[in-house]
Coordinates of C-alpha atoms and ligand atoms in Angstrom, one line a residue:
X527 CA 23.0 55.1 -22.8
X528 CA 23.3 53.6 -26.5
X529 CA 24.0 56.1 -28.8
X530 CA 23.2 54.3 -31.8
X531 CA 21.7 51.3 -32.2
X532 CA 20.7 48.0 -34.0
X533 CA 17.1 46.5 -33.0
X534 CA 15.4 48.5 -30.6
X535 CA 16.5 46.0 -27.1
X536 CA 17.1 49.1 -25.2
X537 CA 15.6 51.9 -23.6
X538 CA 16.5 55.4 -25.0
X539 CA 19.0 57.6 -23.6
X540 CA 20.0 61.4 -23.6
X541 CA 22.5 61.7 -26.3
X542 CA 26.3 62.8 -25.9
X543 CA 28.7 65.1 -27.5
X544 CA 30.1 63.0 -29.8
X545 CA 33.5 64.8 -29.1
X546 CA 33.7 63.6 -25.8
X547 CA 32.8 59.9 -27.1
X548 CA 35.3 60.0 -29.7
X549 CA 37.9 61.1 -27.4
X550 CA 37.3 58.1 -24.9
X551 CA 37.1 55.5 -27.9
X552 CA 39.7 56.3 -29.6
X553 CA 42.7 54.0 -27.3
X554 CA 40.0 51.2 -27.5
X555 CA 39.4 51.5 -31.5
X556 CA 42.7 51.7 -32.0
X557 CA 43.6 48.0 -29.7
X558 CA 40.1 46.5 -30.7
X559 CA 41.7 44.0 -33.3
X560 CA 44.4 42.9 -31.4
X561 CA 42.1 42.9 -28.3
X562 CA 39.9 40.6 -30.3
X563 CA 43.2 38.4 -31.4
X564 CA 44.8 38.2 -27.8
X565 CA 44.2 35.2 -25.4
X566 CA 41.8 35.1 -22.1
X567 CA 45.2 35.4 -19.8
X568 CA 43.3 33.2 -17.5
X569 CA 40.7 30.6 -19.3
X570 CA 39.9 28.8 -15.7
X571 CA 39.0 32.5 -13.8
X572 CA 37.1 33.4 -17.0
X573 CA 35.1 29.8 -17.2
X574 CA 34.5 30.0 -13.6
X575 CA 32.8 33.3 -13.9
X576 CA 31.1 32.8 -17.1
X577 CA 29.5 29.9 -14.5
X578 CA 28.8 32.0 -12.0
X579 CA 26.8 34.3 -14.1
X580 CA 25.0 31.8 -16.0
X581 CA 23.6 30.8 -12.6
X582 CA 22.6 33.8 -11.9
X583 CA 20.8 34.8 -14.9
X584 CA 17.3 33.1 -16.5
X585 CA 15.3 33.0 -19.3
X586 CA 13.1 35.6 -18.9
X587 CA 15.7 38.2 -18.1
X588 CA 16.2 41.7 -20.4
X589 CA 19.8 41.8 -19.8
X590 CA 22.4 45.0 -20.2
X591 CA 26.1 44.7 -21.0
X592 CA 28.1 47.8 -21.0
X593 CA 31.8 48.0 -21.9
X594 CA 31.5 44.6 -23.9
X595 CA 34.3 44.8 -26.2
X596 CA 34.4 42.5 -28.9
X597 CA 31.2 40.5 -27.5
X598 CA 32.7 37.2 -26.2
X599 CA 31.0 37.1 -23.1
X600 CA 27.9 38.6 -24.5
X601 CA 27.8 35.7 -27.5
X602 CA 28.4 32.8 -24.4
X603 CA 25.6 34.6 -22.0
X604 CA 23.3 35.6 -24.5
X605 CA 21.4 32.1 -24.7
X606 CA 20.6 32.2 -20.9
X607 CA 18.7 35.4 -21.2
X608 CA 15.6 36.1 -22.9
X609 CA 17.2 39.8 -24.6
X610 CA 20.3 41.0 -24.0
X611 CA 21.6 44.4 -25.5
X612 CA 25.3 44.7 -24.7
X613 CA 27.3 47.5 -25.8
X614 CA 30.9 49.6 -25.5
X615 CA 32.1 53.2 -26.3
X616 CA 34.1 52.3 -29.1
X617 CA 32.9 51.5 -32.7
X618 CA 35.7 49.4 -33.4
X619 CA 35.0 46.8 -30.7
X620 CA 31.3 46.9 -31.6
X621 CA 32.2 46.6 -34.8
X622 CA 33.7 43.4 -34.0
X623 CA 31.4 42.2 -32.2
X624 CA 28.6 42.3 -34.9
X625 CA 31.1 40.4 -37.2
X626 CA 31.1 37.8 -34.3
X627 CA 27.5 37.7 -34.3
X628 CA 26.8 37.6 -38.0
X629 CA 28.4 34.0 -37.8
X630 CA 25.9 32.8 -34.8
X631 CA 22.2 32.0 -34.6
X632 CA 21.2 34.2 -31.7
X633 CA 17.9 36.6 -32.2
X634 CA 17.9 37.8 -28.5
X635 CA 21.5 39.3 -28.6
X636 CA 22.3 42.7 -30.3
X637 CA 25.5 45.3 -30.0
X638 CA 24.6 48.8 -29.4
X639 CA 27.5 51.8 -29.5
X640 CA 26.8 54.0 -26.2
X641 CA 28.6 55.3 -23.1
X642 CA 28.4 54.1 -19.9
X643 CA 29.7 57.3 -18.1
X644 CA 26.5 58.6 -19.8
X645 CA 23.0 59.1 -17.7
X646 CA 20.3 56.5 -18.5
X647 CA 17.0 57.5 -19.5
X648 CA 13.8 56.4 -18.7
X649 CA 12.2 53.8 -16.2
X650 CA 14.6 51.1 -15.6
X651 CA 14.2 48.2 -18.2
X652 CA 16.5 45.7 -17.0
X653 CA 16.8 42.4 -14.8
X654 CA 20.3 42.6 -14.9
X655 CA 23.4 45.1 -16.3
X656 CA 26.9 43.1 -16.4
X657 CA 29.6 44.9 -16.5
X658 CA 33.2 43.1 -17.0
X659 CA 36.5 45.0 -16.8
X660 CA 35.2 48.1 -17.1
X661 CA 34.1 49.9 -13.8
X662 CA 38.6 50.9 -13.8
X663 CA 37.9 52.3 -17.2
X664 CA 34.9 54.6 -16.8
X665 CA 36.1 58.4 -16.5
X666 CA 33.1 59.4 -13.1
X667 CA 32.9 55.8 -10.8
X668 CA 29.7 57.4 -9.3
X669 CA 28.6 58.9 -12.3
X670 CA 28.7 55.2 -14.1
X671 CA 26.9 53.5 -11.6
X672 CA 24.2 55.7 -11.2
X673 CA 23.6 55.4 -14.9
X674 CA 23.4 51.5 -14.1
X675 CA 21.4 51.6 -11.0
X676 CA 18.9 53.7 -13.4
X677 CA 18.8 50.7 -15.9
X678 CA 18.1 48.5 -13.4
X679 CA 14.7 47.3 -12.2
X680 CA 13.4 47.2 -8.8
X681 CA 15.5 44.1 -7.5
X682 CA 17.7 43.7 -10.7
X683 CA 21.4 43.4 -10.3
X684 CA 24.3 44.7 -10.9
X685 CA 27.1 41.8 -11.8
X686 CA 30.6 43.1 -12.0
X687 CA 34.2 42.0 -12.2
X688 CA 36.6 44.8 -12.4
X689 CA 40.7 45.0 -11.6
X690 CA 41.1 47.0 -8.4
X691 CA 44.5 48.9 -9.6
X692 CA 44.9 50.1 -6.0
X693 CA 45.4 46.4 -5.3
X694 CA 48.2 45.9 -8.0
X695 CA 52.3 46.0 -6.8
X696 CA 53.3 49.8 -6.3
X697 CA 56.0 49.6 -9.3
X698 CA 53.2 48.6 -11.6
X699 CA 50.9 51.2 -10.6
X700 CA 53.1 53.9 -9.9
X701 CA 55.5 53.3 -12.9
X702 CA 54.7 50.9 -15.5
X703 CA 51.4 52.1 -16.1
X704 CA 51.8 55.9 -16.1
X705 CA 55.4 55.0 -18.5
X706 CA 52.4 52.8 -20.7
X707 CA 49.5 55.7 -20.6
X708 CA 52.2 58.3 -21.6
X709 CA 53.1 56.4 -24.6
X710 CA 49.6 55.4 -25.7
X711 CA 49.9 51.9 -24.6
X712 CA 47.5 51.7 -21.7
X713 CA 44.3 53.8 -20.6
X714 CA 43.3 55.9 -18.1
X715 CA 42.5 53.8 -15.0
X716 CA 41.0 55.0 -11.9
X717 CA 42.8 53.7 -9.1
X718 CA 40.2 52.0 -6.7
X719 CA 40.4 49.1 -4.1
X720 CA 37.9 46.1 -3.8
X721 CA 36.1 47.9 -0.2
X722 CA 35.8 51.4 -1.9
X723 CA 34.7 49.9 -5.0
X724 CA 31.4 48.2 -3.1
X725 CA 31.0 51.7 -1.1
X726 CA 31.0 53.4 -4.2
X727 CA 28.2 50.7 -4.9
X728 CA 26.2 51.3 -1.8
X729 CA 26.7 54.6 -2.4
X730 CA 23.8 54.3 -5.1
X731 CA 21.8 52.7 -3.5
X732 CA 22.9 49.0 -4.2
X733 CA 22.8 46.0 -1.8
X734 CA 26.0 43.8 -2.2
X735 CA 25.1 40.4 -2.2
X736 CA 28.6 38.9 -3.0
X737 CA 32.4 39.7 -3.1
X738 CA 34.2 36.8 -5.2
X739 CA 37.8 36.9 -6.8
X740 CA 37.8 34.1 -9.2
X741 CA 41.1 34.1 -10.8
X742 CA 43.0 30.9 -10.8
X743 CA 46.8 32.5 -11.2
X744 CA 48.4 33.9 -8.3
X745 CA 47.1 37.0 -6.3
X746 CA 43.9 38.2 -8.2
X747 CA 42.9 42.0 -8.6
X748 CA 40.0 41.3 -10.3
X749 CA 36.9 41.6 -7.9
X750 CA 33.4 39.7 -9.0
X751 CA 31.0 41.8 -7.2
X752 CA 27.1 40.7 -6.8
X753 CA 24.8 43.9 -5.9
X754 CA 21.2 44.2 -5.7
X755 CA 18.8 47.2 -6.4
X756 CA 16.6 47.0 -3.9
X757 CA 13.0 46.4 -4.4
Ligands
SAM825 C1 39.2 45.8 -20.9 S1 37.9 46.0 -22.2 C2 36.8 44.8 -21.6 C3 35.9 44.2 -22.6 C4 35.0 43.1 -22.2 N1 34.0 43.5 -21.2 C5 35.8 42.0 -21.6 O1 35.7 41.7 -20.4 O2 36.6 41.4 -22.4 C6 37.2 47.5 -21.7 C7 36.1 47.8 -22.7 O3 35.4 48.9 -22.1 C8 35.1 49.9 -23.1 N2 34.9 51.2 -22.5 C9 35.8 52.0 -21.9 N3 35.2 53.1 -21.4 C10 33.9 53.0 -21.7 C11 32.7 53.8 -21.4 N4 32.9 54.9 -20.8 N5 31.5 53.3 -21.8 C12 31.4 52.1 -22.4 N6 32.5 51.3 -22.7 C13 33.7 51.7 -22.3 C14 36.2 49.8 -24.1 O4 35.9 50.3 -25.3 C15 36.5 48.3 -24.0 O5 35.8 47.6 -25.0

């Protein structure tokens, strides 16, 4: 997966078209400042998975984040893992995150530029691959899961919380985000719901373990989704 990286936390991958790459990071370079500047919309659902997590990770785990943004979860999890290599598309939010980093003491955390649409290479390295808001964002659902089932260790896990924009009100969906897409303002989404998300999971191969929404305002989109590779 990482197309470039710092310390060598990672196992190798198959390198993209750099085209391709740009073209997907380019929205999320653009936003990555004011991404980086904008309130948690809800601190209590955030905390409450942060917790969840933490109990689900341990010392001596080599841990994956992909789609990390700016690197605030990655800096909070970091010290409950023994590495974790976290990483995102877009140069401008892994540029932020290393800035973030700079200012902490934390050896066992590094940022990595890479794809997660993109295949992984090699034996599976890792006890764990987090993904947070990002399984909506990747452009090939299958395609991106397969990539982190191939991480993955015998018996790791996959931990995600994603929105499931086939949940959201029709208007939104059907109006306010294509009206935001066409002006530059939002991304591409795919439009998924919280039972064809998990088959999509099973799909590959994974064993879900737990189906959580955790958000503390009102009806929740965001699924938390547990899923073992078995072995
Ligand atoms: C909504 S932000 C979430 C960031 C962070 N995980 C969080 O929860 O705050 C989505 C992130 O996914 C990244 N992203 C989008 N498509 C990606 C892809 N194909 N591979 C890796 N990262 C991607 C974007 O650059 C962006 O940083």
């Amino acid at each position: 997966m990482p197309l470039s990286t710092t310390p060598s936390l990672d196992t190798p991958s198959p390198p993209q078209s750099s085209d391709v790459v740009s073209r997907k990071a380019r929205f999320w370079d653009r936003i990555a400042r004011k991404y980086a500047a904008d309130p948690i919309a809800d601190m209590p659902g955030y905390e409450a998975t942060l917790r969840r997590v933490q109990g689900l990770l341990t010392a001596e785990m080599n841990v994956l984040e992909i789609g990390c943004g700016t690197g605030s979860t990655a800096l909070r999890l970091a010290p409950f893992t023994r590495r974790l290599l976290a990483t995102d598309v877009s140069a401008g939010m892994i540029g932020i995150a290393r800035e973030k980093l700079a200012a902490e003491l934390l050896p066992q955390l590094a940022f990595a530029l890479a794809d997660a649409d993109a295949p992984a290479a090699g034996p599976g390295a890792y006890h764990a691959v987090l993904a947070f808001n990002l399984l909506h964002l990747v452009s090939d659902l299958d395609g991106a899961l397969a990539s982190a089932v191939q991480a993955l260790r015998p018996g790791g896990l996959l931990i995600s919380k994603t929105a499931c924009v086939a949940e959201m009100n029709p208007l939104i969906r059907w109006l306010a985000i294509p009206v935001m897409q066409a002006i530059g303002k939002a991304p591409h989404v795919l439009l998924f719901d919280a039972d064809t998300l998990q088959a999509a999971m099973v799909r590959q191969g994974l064993v879900i373990e737990a189906v959580e929404r955790h958000g503390t305002k009102g009806k929740d989109i965001r699924v938390f989704i547990v899923a073992r590779k078995p072995g």
